[in-house]
mmCIF file of C-alpha atoms and ligand atoms in Angstrom:
data_model
loop_
_atom_site.group_PDB
_atom_site.id
_atom_site.type_symbol
_atom_site.label_atom_id
_atom_site.label_comp_id
_atom_site.label_asym_id
_atom_site.label_seq_id
_atom_site.Cartn_x
_atom_site.Cartn_y
_atom_site.Cartn_z
ATOM 1 C CA MET A 605 10.040 5.432 -5.941
ATOM 2 C CA ASP A 606 12.989 6.200 -3.855
ATOM 3 C CA ARG A 607 13.068 8.588 -0.935
ATOM 4 C CA LYS A 608 13.530 11.735 -3.020
ATOM 5 C CA TYR A 609 10.043 10.801 -5.104
ATOM 6 C CA TRP A 610 8.533 10.484 -1.523
ATOM 7 C CA GLU A 611 10.132 13.703 -0.107
ATOM 8 C CA THR A 612 8.775 15.511 -3.407
ATOM 9 C CA ILE A 613 5.280 14.374 -3.228
ATOM 10 C CA ALA A 614 5.115 15.349 0.660
ATOM 11 C CA PRO A 615 3.787 18.855 0.345
ATOM 12 C CA LYS A 616 0.802 18.013 -2.357
ATOM 13 C CA TYR A 617 0.292 14.602 -0.682
ATOM 14 C CA ASN A 618 -3.518 14.838 -0.305
ATOM 15 C CA THR A 619 -4.010 16.067 -3.981
ATOM 16 C CA GLU A 620 -1.831 13.152 -5.441
ATOM 17 C CA ILE A 621 -1.802 9.958 -3.410
ATOM 18 C CA PHE A 622 -5.092 7.525 -2.935
ATOM 19 C CA ASP A 623 -6.600 7.745 0.420
ATOM 20 C CA VAL A 624 -6.997 4.148 1.308
ATOM 21 C CA LEU A 625 -8.706 5.128 4.540
ATOM 22 C CA GLN A 626 -11.533 7.177 2.951
ATOM 23 C CA ASN A 627 -11.757 5.212 0.007
ATOM 24 C CA ASP A 628 -12.551 1.506 1.656
ATOM 25 C CA THR A 629 -16.095 1.990 2.458
ATOM 26 C CA SER A 630 -16.754 -1.207 3.842
ATOM 27 C CA GLY A 631 -14.663 -0.263 6.861
ATOM 28 C CA SER A 632 -12.682 -3.963 6.373
ATOM 29 C CA ILE A 633 -9.754 -2.408 7.188
ATOM 30 C CA VAL A 634 -10.093 -0.406 10.280
ATOM 31 C CA ALA A 635 -12.164 -3.288 11.731
ATOM 32 C CA ALA A 636 -9.120 -5.439 11.438
ATOM 33 C CA ILE A 637 -7.237 -3.222 13.296
ATOM 34 C CA GLU A 638 -9.775 -2.949 16.172
ATOM 35 C CA GLU A 639 -9.426 -6.679 16.130
ATOM 36 C CA MET A 640 -5.784 -6.585 17.009
ATOM 37 C CA ALA A 641 -5.746 -3.704 19.175
ATOM 38 C CA SER A 642 -5.775 -3.316 22.851
ATOM 39 C CA PRO A 643 -4.644 -0.702 25.449
ATOM 40 C CA ASP A 644 -1.583 -2.575 26.634
ATOM 41 C CA LYS A 645 -0.326 -3.010 22.857
ATOM 42 C CA THR A 646 2.067 -1.142 21.093
ATOM 43 C CA VAL A 647 1.986 -0.732 16.701
ATOM 44 C CA ILE A 648 4.057 0.130 14.488
ATOM 45 C CA ASP A 649 2.612 2.242 10.911
ATOM 46 C CA ILE A 650 4.857 1.074 8.489
ATOM 47 C CA GLY A 651 4.962 3.997 6.015
ATOM 48 C CA CYS A 652 2.841 6.044 7.521
ATOM 49 C CA ALA A 653 2.764 9.100 5.409
ATOM 50 C CA ILE A 654 1.100 12.353 6.645
ATOM 51 C CA GLY A 655 -0.693 9.851 9.235
ATOM 52 C CA LYS A 656 -4.148 9.405 7.931
ATOM 53 C CA TRP A 657 -4.081 6.299 10.044
ATOM 54 C CA LEU A 658 -3.110 7.777 13.412
ATOM 55 C CA PRO A 659 -6.922 8.801 14.514
ATOM 56 C CA VAL A 660 -7.808 5.368 14.061
ATOM 57 C CA LEU A 661 -4.306 3.936 15.714
ATOM 58 C CA ALA A 662 -3.699 6.098 18.443
ATOM 59 C CA PRO A 663 -6.825 6.029 20.549
ATOM 60 C CA LYS A 664 -6.507 2.432 20.564
ATOM 61 C CA PHE A 665 -2.976 1.297 21.096
ATOM 62 C CA LYS A 666 -0.385 2.166 24.111
ATOM 63 C CA GLN A 667 2.005 3.387 21.868
ATOM 64 C CA VAL A 668 2.623 4.206 18.200
ATOM 65 C CA ILE A 669 5.340 4.209 16.329
ATOM 66 C CA ALA A 670 4.819 6.417 12.886
ATOM 67 C CA ALA A 671 7.549 5.140 10.535
ATOM 68 C CA ASP A 672 8.352 6.479 6.958
ATOM 69 C CA ILE A 673 11.433 6.968 4.867
ATOM 70 C CA SER A 674 10.143 10.580 4.435
ATOM 71 C CA ALA A 675 11.036 13.124 6.754
ATOM 72 C CA LYS A 676 8.902 15.874 5.260
ATOM 73 C CA ASN A 677 5.664 13.381 5.692
ATOM 74 C CA LEU A 678 6.362 12.786 9.063
ATOM 75 C CA GLU A 679 6.765 16.515 9.817
ATOM 76 C CA ILE A 680 3.278 17.349 8.502
ATOM 77 C CA ALA A 681 2.091 14.252 10.460
ATOM 78 C CA LYS A 682 3.869 15.386 13.484
ATOM 79 C CA ASN A 683 2.014 18.758 13.230
ATOM 80 C CA THR A 684 -1.268 17.562 12.286
ATOM 81 C CA PHE A 685 -1.973 15.452 15.100
ATOM 82 C CA PRO A 686 -0.349 17.109 17.811
ATOM 83 C CA GLU A 687 -3.026 15.868 20.324
ATOM 84 C CA TYR A 688 -1.765 12.149 20.268
ATOM 85 C CA ASP A 689 1.123 12.138 22.636
ATOM 86 C CA ASN A 690 1.552 8.285 22.630
ATOM 87 C CA VAL A 691 2.886 8.681 18.842
ATOM 88 C CA GLU A 692 6.758 8.483 18.160
ATOM 89 C CA TYR A 693 7.837 9.726 14.979
ATOM 90 C CA GLN A 694 10.352 7.921 13.331
ATOM 91 C CA ARG A 695 12.583 8.109 9.967
ATOM 92 C CA MET A 696 13.317 4.604 8.514
ATOM 93 C CA ASP A 697 13.899 3.087 5.502
ATOM 94 C CA PHE A 698 12.234 -0.471 5.364
ATOM 95 C CA SER A 699 14.146 -1.271 2.275
ATOM 96 C CA ALA A 700 17.482 -0.863 3.776
ATOM 97 C CA ASP A 701 19.908 -3.400 3.782
ATOM 98 C CA GLU A 702 20.173 -3.292 7.334
ATOM 99 C CA LEU A 703 17.671 -2.105 9.784
ATOM 100 C CA THR A 704 17.418 -1.806 13.209
ATOM 101 C CA VAL A 705 13.904 -1.525 14.658
ATOM 102 C CA THR A 706 12.330 -2.592 18.334
ATOM 103 C CA PRO A 707 9.679 -5.130 17.500
ATOM 104 C CA CYS A 708 6.188 -3.686 18.219
ATOM 105 C CA ASP A 709 3.167 -6.469 19.213
ATOM 106 C CA SER A 710 1.495 -5.308 15.977
ATOM 107 C CA ALA A 711 2.021 -3.763 12.880
ATOM 108 C CA ILE A 712 0.214 -2.309 9.811
ATOM 109 C CA CYS A 713 1.512 -1.380 6.374
ATOM 110 C CA ILE A 714 -1.353 0.124 4.034
ATOM 111 C CA ASN A 715 -0.035 0.649 0.299
ATOM 112 C CA ALA A 716 4.012 1.364 1.118
ATOM 113 C CA ILE A 717 5.475 -1.618 -0.585
ATOM 114 C CA LEU A 718 5.126 -0.264 -4.016
ATOM 115 C CA THR A 719 8.679 -0.021 -5.522
ATOM 116 C CA ASP A 720 9.525 -1.329 -8.685
ATOM 117 C CA SER A 721 13.015 -2.429 -7.419
ATOM 118 C CA ARG A 722 12.784 -6.158 -6.505
ATOM 119 C CA GLU A 723 15.975 -6.122 -4.442
ATOM 120 C CA LYS A 724 14.006 -3.205 -2.229
ATOM 121 C CA ARG A 725 11.017 -5.026 -1.920
ATOM 122 C CA ILE A 726 12.902 -7.990 -0.775
ATOM 123 C CA ASN A 727 14.421 -6.020 1.821
ATOM 124 C CA PHE A 728 10.726 -4.563 2.694
ATOM 125 C CA PHE A 729 9.162 -7.860 3.292
ATOM 126 C CA GLN A 730 12.342 -9.109 5.229
ATOM 127 C CA SER A 731 11.735 -5.807 7.668
ATOM 128 C CA LEU A 732 8.139 -6.377 7.958
ATOM 129 C CA SER A 733 9.044 -9.799 9.853
ATOM 130 C CA LEU A 734 11.876 -7.577 11.938
ATOM 131 C CA CYS A 735 9.127 -5.414 13.524
ATOM 132 C CA LEU A 736 6.992 -8.136 15.098
ATOM 133 C CA PRO A 737 8.023 -10.828 17.671
ATOM 134 C CA VAL A 738 6.606 -14.283 17.671
ATOM 135 C CA GLY A 739 2.811 -14.044 17.750
ATOM 136 C CA GLY A 740 2.875 -10.501 16.355
ATOM 137 C CA GLU A 741 -0.137 -9.709 13.983
ATOM 138 C CA LEU A 742 0.152 -7.534 10.631
ATOM 139 C CA VAL A 743 -2.251 -5.841 8.557
ATOM 140 C CA LEU A 744 -0.887 -5.329 5.075
ATOM 141 C CA VAL A 745 -2.639 -3.591 2.358
ATOM 142 C CA VAL A 746 -1.163 -3.686 -1.310
ATOM 143 C CA PRO A 747 -2.403 -3.079 -4.605
ATOM 144 C CA SER A 748 -4.056 -6.233 -6.639
ATOM 145 C CA LEU A 749 -2.344 -6.934 -9.931
ATOM 146 C CA GLU A 750 -5.570 -8.773 -11.086
ATOM 147 C CA SER A 751 -7.333 -6.121 -10.343
ATOM 148 C CA LYS A 752 -5.247 -3.726 -12.504
ATOM 149 C CA LEU A 753 -5.210 -6.067 -15.156
ATOM 150 C CA TYR A 754 -9.063 -6.447 -14.951
ATOM 151 C CA SER A 755 -9.520 -2.625 -15.688
ATOM 152 C CA HIS A 756 -6.973 -2.400 -18.516
ATOM 153 C CA ILE A 757 -9.086 -5.133 -20.117
ATOM 154 C CA ILE A 758 -12.727 -3.586 -19.245
ATOM 155 C CA ALA A 759 -10.627 0.059 -20.587
ATOM 156 C CA ASP A 760 -9.576 -1.731 -23.781
ATOM 157 C CA ARG A 761 -12.862 -3.332 -24.648
ATOM 158 C CA TRP A 762 -15.007 -0.482 -24.198
ATOM 159 C CA ASN A 763 -12.729 1.944 -24.948
ATOM 160 C CA VAL A 764 -13.261 3.556 -21.380
ATOM 161 C CA ASP A 765 -11.629 6.983 -21.275
ATOM 162 C CA ASP A 766 -11.060 6.846 -24.568
ATOM 163 C CA ALA A 767 -8.044 4.481 -24.455
ATOM 164 C CA GLU A 768 -7.974 3.307 -27.715
ATOM 165 C CA ASN A 769 -6.215 6.938 -28.086
ATOM 166 C CA ASN A 770 -3.732 6.095 -25.568
ATOM 167 C CA GLU A 771 -0.178 7.604 -26.456
ATOM 168 C CA ILE A 772 1.934 4.836 -27.926
ATOM 169 C CA PRO A 773 4.735 3.924 -25.797
ATOM 170 C CA THR A 774 8.485 4.281 -27.581
ATOM 171 C CA PRO A 775 10.337 1.214 -28.295
ATOM 172 C CA LYS A 776 12.326 1.860 -25.424
ATOM 173 C CA LYS A 777 9.451 2.342 -22.940
ATOM 174 C CA ALA A 778 7.483 -0.604 -24.540
ATOM 175 C CA ILE A 779 10.507 -3.017 -23.414
ATOM 176 C CA GLN A 780 10.548 -1.252 -20.072
ATOM 177 C CA GLN A 781 7.102 -1.885 -19.960
ATOM 178 C CA ALA A 782 7.012 -5.717 -20.811
ATOM 179 C CA GLY A 783 9.841 -6.464 -18.613
ATOM 180 C CA ASN A 784 7.877 -4.410 -15.658
ATOM 181 C CA ILE A 785 4.692 -6.604 -16.316
ATOM 182 C CA ARG A 786 6.495 -9.602 -15.804
ATOM 183 C CA GLN A 787 7.127 -8.561 -12.261
ATOM 184 C CA GLY A 788 3.343 -6.913 -11.695
ATOM 185 C CA VAL A 789 5.077 -3.522 -12.278
ATOM 186 C CA THR A 790 2.824 -1.419 -13.882
ATOM 187 C CA ASP A 791 2.190 2.367 -13.902
ATOM 188 C CA LEU A 792 0.019 4.239 -11.779
ATOM 189 C CA ASP A 793 -0.004 7.554 -13.047
ATOM 190 C CA ASP A 794 3.375 7.172 -15.158
ATOM 191 C CA VAL A 795 5.179 5.606 -11.876
ATOM 192 C CA PRO A 796 5.921 2.292 -12.319
ATOM 193 C CA THR A 797 4.360 0.726 -9.434
ATOM 194 C CA LYS A 798 4.331 -2.768 -8.346
ATOM 195 C CA HIS A 799 1.256 -4.801 -7.966
ATOM 196 C CA TYR A 800 0.701 -8.086 -6.246
ATOM 197 C CA LEU A 801 -1.016 -11.538 -7.284
ATOM 198 C CA ASN A 802 -3.216 -13.320 -4.173
ATOM 199 C CA GLU A 803 -0.700 -16.157 -4.137
ATOM 200 C CA GLU A 804 2.467 -14.309 -4.724
ATOM 201 C CA LEU A 805 1.424 -12.528 -1.373
ATOM 202 C CA GLN A 806 0.810 -15.741 0.253
ATOM 203 C CA LEU A 807 4.132 -17.023 -0.653
ATOM 204 C CA LEU A 808 6.231 -13.717 0.338
ATOM 205 C CA LEU A 809 4.745 -13.145 3.884
ATOM 206 C CA THR A 810 5.312 -17.261 4.508
ATOM 207 C CA LEU A 811 8.877 -17.307 3.748
ATOM 208 C CA GLU A 812 9.573 -14.526 5.927
ATOM 209 C CA GLY A 813 8.075 -16.295 8.553
ATOM 210 C CA PHE A 814 4.207 -15.401 8.860
ATOM 211 C CA ASP A 815 1.160 -17.459 8.721
ATOM 212 C CA VAL A 816 -1.539 -16.018 6.329
ATOM 213 C CA LYS A 817 -4.814 -15.950 8.304
ATOM 214 C CA LEU A 818 -6.789 -13.805 5.431
ATOM 215 C CA ILE A 819 -6.402 -12.443 2.488
ATOM 216 C CA LYS A 820 -9.238 -9.983 1.174
ATOM 217 C CA LYS A 821 -10.072 -7.871 -1.390
ATOM 218 C CA ILE A 822 -10.963 -4.007 -0.468
ATOM 219 C CA ASN A 823 -12.954 -2.807 -2.880
ATOM 220 C CA TYR A 824 -13.311 0.794 -4.406
ATOM 221 C CA ASP A 825 -15.564 2.544 -6.630
ATOM 222 C CA TRP A 826 -15.065 2.498 -10.124
ATOM 223 C CA LYS A 827 -14.474 6.040 -10.039
ATOM 224 C CA THR A 828 -11.067 5.390 -8.512
ATOM 225 C CA GLU A 829 -10.087 3.582 -11.645
ATOM 226 C CA PHE A 830 -11.769 5.731 -14.730
ATOM 227 C CA HIS A 831 -12.674 9.351 -15.135
ATOM 228 C CA LYS A 832 -15.843 7.999 -17.204
ATOM 229 C CA PRO A 833 -16.689 4.591 -16.083
ATOM 230 C CA PRO A 834 -19.566 3.086 -18.189
ATOM 231 C CA LYS A 835 -22.779 3.010 -16.093
ATOM 232 C CA TRP A 836 -23.110 -0.406 -16.525
ATOM 233 C CA LEU A 837 -20.081 -1.254 -14.919
ATOM 234 C CA ALA A 838 -20.530 -3.152 -11.678
ATOM 235 C CA GLU A 839 -19.033 -5.697 -9.361
ATOM 236 C CA PRO A 840 -16.253 -6.939 -9.281
ATOM 237 C CA PHE A 841 -15.079 -3.538 -8.402
ATOM 238 C CA PRO A 842 -11.484 -2.558 -8.393
ATOM 239 C CA TRP A 843 -9.594 -3.621 -5.367
ATOM 240 C CA ASP A 844 -6.652 -4.005 -3.215
ATOM 241 C CA TRP A 845 -5.326 -6.744 -1.483
ATOM 242 C CA MET A 846 -5.497 -6.726 2.351
ATOM 243 C CA VAL A 847 -3.616 -9.577 4.084
ATOM 244 C CA LEU A 848 -4.135 -10.240 7.545
ATOM 245 C CA ALA A 849 -0.816 -12.465 9.272
ATOM 246 C CA LYS A 850 0.735 -13.753 12.414
ATOM 247 C CA LYS A 851 4.096 -13.996 12.925
ATOM 248 C CA ASN A 852 4.959 -17.643 13.601
ATOM 249 C CA LYS A 853 8.902 -18.113 13.861
HETATM 250 C C1 LIG B 8 1.088 5.784 -0.692
HETATM 251 S S1 LIG B 8 1.748 6.218 1.087
HETATM 252 C C2 LIG B 8 0.811 5.374 2.091
HETATM 253 C C3 LIG B 8 0.855 5.991 2.748
HETATM 254 C C4 LIG B 8 -0.320 5.714 4.249
HETATM 255 N N1 LIG B 8 0.119 3.914 4.533
HETATM 256 C C5 LIG B 8 -1.801 5.444 3.935
HETATM 257 O O1 LIG B 8 -2.139 4.967 4.069
HETATM 258 O O2 LIG B 8 -2.411 6.862 3.765
HETATM 259 C C6 LIG B 8 3.267 5.186 0.632
HETATM 260 C C7 LIG B 8 4.181 5.942 2.183
HETATM 261 O O3 LIG B 8 5.438 4.365 2.197
HETATM 262 C C8 LIG B 8 6.425 5.329 2.174
HETATM 263 N N2 LIG B 8 7.702 4.442 2.163
HETATM 264 C C9 LIG B 8 7.917 4.308 1.107
HETATM 265 N N3 LIG B 8 9.198 3.437 0.790
HETATM 266 C C10 LIG B 8 9.661 3.350 2.023
HETATM 267 C C11 LIG B 8 10.559 2.699 2.816
HETATM 268 N N4 LIG B 8 11.378 2.205 1.748
HETATM 269 N N5 LIG B 8 10.405 2.941 4.296
HETATM 270 C C12 LIG B 8 9.598 3.582 4.839
HETATM 271 N N6 LIG B 8 8.678 4.173 4.107
HETATM 272 C C13 LIG B 8 8.727 3.809 2.754
HETATM 273 C C14 LIG B 8 6.133 6.290 1.605
HETATM 274 O O4 LIG B 8 6.974 7.771 2.068
HETATM 275 C C15 LIG B 8 5.040 7.011 1.689
HETATM 276 O O5 LIG B 8 4.734 8.083 2.497
#
């Protein structure tokens, strides 16, 4: 999941990439953003892609920095929302070894730290910290490893979507997958994607100088996981983790 991957996805973004804003029917993420928003504050949308969160951010903050590694995504976002004159688009790589960024009062980062590279993730979490001054607030959403494993267990136990006929990986791929799962990296549509444990998020953010205020499930419909979920399958629903954190040093 490097820059090339995201540039290639950009033109078909809407059909290929899961829409968190649309699928968070609880409205918890929007509520968390509204809680930290103010017309006097600036906010950075880290990994903004084609700008789905801009209609939530632009009317509530003084200024929005929409940042992404993909120039094509930023171009699409800019063309989609010409009405927001308080949005500045910046191409940035938050996984780079060095990042120059002007801190904002608040930050959101919704399903952007997905890379299977541990080094790139370490840099990304350090960059989150660089984006905020002491006292700055962060809303972070990431895929849940607990949820992914739970879905796999359900799929295998009840043969959901004909799981027992899944293609058997080659020995090489199987070795790779075994190594990946130790790191919380599991395939999403055949793309190795980082998923996180609750405790891991707490640790990663604490190490970067954040106080974690809340870690909460963002629940989705089972149809986001399976083509044909069993009729009886209800709670717990599949989920992402939403973290609210404040920079403390
Ligand atoms: C799954 S999309 C999420 C987009 C958006 N936050 C949303 O919720 O609709 C992930 C985005 O993160 C961006 N991204 C991935 N790695 C990045 C990096 N190292 N620096 C900046 N953006 C990155 C990708 O280009 C992509 O647009």
